mmCIF file of C-alpha atoms in Angstrom:
data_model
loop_
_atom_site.group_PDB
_atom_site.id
_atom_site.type_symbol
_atom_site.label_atom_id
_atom_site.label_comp_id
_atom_site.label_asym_id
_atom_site.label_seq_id
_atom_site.Cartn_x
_atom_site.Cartn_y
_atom_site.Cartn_z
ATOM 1 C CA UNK P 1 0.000 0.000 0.000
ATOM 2 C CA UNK P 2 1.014 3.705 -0.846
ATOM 3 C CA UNK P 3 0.668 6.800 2.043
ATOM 4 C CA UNK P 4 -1.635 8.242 -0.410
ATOM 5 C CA UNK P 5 -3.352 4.932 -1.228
ATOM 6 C CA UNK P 6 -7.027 3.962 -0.995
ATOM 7 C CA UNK P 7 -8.600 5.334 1.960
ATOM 8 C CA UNK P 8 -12.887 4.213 1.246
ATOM 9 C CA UNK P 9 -13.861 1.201 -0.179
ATOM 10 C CA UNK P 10 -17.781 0.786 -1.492
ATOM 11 C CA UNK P 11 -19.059 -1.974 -3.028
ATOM 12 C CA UNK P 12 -22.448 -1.947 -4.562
ATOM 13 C CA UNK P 13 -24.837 -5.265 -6.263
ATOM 14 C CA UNK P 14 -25.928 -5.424 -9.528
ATOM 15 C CA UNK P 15 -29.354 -3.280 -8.162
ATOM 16 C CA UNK P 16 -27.188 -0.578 -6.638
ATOM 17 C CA UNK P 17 -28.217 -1.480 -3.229
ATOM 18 C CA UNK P 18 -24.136 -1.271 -1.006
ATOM 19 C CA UNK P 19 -22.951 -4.177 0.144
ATOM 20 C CA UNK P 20 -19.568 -2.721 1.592
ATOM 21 C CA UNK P 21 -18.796 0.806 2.609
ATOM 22 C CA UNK P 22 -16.244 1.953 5.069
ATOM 23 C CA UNK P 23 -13.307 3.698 5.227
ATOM 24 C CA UNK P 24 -9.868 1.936 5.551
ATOM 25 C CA UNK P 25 -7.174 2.810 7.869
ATOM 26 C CA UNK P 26 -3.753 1.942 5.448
ATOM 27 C CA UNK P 27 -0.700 -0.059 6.788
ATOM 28 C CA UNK P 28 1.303 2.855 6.155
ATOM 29 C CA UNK P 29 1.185 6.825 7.680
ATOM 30 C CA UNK P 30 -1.224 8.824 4.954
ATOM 31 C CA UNK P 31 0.180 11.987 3.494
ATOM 32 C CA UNK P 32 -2.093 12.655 0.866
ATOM 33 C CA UNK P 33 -5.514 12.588 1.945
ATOM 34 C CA UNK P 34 -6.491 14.074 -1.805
ATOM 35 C CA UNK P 35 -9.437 15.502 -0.419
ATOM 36 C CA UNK P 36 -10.015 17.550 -3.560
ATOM 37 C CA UNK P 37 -11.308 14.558 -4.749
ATOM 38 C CA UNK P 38 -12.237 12.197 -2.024
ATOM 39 C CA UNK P 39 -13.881 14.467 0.458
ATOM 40 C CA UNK P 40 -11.225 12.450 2.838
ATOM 41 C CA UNK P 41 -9.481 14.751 5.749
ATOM 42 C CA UNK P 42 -7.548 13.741 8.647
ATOM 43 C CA UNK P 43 -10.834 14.448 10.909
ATOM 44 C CA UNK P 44 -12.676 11.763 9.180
ATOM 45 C CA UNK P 45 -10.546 9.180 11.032
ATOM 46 C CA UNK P 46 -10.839 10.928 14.379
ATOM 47 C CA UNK P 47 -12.702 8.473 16.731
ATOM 48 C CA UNK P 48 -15.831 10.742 17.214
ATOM 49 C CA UNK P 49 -16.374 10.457 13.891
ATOM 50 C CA UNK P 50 -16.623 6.497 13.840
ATOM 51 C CA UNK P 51 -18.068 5.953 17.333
ATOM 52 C CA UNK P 52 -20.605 8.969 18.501
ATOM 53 C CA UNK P 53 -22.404 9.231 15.233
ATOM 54 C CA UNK P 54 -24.233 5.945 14.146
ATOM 55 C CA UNK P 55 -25.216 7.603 10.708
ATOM 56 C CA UNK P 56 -21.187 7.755 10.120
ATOM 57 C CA UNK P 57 -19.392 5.452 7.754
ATOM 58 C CA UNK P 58 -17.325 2.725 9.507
ATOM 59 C CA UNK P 59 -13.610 2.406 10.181
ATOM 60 C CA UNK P 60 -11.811 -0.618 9.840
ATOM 61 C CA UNK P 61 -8.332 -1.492 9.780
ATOM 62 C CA UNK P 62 -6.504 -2.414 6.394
ATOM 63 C CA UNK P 63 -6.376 -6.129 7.063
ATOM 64 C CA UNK P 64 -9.589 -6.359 8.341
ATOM 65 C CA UNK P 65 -11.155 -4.207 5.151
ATOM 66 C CA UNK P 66 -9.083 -6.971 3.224
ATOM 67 C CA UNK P 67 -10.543 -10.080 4.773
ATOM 68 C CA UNK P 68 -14.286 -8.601 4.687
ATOM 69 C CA UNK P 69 -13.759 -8.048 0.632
ATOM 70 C CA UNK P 70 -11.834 -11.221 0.078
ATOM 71 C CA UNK P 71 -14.825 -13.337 1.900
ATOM 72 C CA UNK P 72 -17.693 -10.936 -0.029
ATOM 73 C CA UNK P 73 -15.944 -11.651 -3.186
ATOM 74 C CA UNK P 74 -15.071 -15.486 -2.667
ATOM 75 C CA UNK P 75 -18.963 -15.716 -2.795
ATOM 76 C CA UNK P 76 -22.609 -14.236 -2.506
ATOM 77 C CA UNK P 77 -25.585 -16.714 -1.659
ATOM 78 C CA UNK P 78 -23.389 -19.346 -3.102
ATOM 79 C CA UNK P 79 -22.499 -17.927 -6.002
ATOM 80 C CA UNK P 80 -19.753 -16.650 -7.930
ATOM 81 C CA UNK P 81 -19.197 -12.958 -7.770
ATOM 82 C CA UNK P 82 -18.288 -10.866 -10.928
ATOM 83 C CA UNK P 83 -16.529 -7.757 -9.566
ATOM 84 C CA UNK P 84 -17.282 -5.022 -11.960
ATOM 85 C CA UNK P 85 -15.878 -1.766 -12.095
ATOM 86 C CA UNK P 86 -12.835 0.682 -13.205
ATOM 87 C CA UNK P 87 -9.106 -0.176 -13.404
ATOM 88 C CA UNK P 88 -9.820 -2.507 -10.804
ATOM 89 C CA UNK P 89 -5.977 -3.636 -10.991
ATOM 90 C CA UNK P 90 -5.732 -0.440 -9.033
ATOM 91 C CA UNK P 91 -8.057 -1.203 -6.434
ATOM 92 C CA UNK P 92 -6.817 -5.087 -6.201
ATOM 93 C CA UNK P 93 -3.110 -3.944 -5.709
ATOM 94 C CA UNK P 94 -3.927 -1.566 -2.856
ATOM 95 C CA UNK P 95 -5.943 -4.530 -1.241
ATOM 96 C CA UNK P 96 -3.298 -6.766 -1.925
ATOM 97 C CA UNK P 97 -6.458 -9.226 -2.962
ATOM 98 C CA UNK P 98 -6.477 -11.268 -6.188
ATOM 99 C CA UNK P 99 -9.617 -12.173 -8.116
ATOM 100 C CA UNK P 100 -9.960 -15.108 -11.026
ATOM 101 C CA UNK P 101 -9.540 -13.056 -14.098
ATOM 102 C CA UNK P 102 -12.691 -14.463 -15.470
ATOM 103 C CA UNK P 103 -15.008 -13.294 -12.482
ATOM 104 C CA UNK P 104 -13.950 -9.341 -13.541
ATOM 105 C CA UNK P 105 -15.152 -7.003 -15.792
ATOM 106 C CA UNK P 106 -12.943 -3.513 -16.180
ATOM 107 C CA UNK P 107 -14.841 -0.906 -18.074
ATOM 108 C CA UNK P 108 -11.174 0.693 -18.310
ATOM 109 C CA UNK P 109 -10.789 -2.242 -20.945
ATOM 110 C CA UNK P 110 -14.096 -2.573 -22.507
ATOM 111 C CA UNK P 111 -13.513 -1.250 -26.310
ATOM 112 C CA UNK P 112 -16.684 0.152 -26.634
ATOM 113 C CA UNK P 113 -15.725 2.695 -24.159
ATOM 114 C CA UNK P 114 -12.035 3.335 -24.401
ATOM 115 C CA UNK P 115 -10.706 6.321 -27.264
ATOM 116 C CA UNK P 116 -8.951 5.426 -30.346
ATOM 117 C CA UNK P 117 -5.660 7.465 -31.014
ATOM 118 C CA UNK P 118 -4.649 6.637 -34.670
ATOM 119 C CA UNK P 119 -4.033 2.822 -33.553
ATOM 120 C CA UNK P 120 -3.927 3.061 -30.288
ATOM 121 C CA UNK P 121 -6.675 2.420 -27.737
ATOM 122 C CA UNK P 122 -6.878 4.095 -24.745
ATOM 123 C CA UNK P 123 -8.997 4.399 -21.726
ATOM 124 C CA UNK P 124 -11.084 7.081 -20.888
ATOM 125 C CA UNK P 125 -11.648 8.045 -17.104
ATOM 126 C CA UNK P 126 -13.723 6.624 -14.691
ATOM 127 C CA UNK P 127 -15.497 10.712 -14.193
ATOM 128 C CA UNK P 128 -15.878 10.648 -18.233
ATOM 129 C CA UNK P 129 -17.497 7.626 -18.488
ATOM 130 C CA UNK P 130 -20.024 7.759 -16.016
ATOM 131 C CA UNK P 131 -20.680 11.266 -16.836
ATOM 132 C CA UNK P 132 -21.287 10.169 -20.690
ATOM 133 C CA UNK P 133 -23.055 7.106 -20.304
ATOM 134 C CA UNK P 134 -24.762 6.973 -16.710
ATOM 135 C CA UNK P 135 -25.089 11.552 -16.896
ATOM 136 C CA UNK P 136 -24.106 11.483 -13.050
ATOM 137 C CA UNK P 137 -20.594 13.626 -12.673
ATOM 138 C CA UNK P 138 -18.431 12.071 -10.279
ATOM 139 C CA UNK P 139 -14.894 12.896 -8.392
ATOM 140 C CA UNK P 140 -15.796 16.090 -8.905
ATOM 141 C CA UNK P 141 -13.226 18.408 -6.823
ATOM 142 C CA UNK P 142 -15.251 19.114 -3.464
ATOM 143 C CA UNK P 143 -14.780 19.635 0.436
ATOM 144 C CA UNK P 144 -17.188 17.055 1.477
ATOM 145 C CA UNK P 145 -17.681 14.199 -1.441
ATOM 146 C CA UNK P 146 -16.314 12.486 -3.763
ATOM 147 C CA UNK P 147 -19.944 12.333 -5.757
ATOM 148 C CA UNK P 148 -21.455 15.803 -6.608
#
């Protein structure tokens, strides 16, 4: 994991409904809390914020974050579980987690939505994309949240 790693992890079904949300303390000391784009500050890890307010978001520790994500993804009512999403390489690497390449789908390698550059493809951004083909703008810079 990086200092400026992944700090939230959400995980939603195929209906939208979350199945995981909380934020994640990393192994290492953050410097980079990005909150331009996260909405993440150092006060969102202070302990009032996790344990006097039961509307908050929960904080867990890396390694527990990593087992609750390994089990959700190992299976869901018995079932295999395709993990959709974007440059999820990214997000596996931070969780140190592996998934069977067959069970993912990365929209930052689906042709249909990547640009072509003479030859080259390349893929577009995860803000671009959902703002073109969902209209929802996303990592928007902000104080508070990462959606807008």
């Amino acid at each position: 994991s990086q200092p400026d790693s992944q700090q939230k992890l959400t995980s939603l079904n195929q209906n939208l409904v979350v199945l995981y949300d909380k934020y994640v303390i990393p192994k290492e000391k953050i410097t980079d809390y990005r909150t331009e784009w996260s909405g993440i500050t150092k006060s969102t890890y202070s302990k009032n914020n996790n344990n006097n307010n039961k509307s908050s978001i929960p904080i867990v520790s890396f390694q527990k974050c990593q087992n609750e994500i390994t089990q959700l993804f190992a299976s869901i009512s018995n079932k295999n579980v395709m993990v959709v999403g974007h440059a999820l390489e990214n997000d596996f690497d931070a969780l140190e987690i592996t998934h069977p390449i067959s069970l993912i789908r990365d929209t930052a390698f689906f042709v249909p939505y990547m640009r072509q550059v003479r030859t080259k493809l390349y893929s577009r951004k995860l803000s671009v994309l959902s703002s073109e083909e969902l209209g929802i703008d996303i990592q928007q810079q902000s104080s508070s949240s990462s959606l807008s």
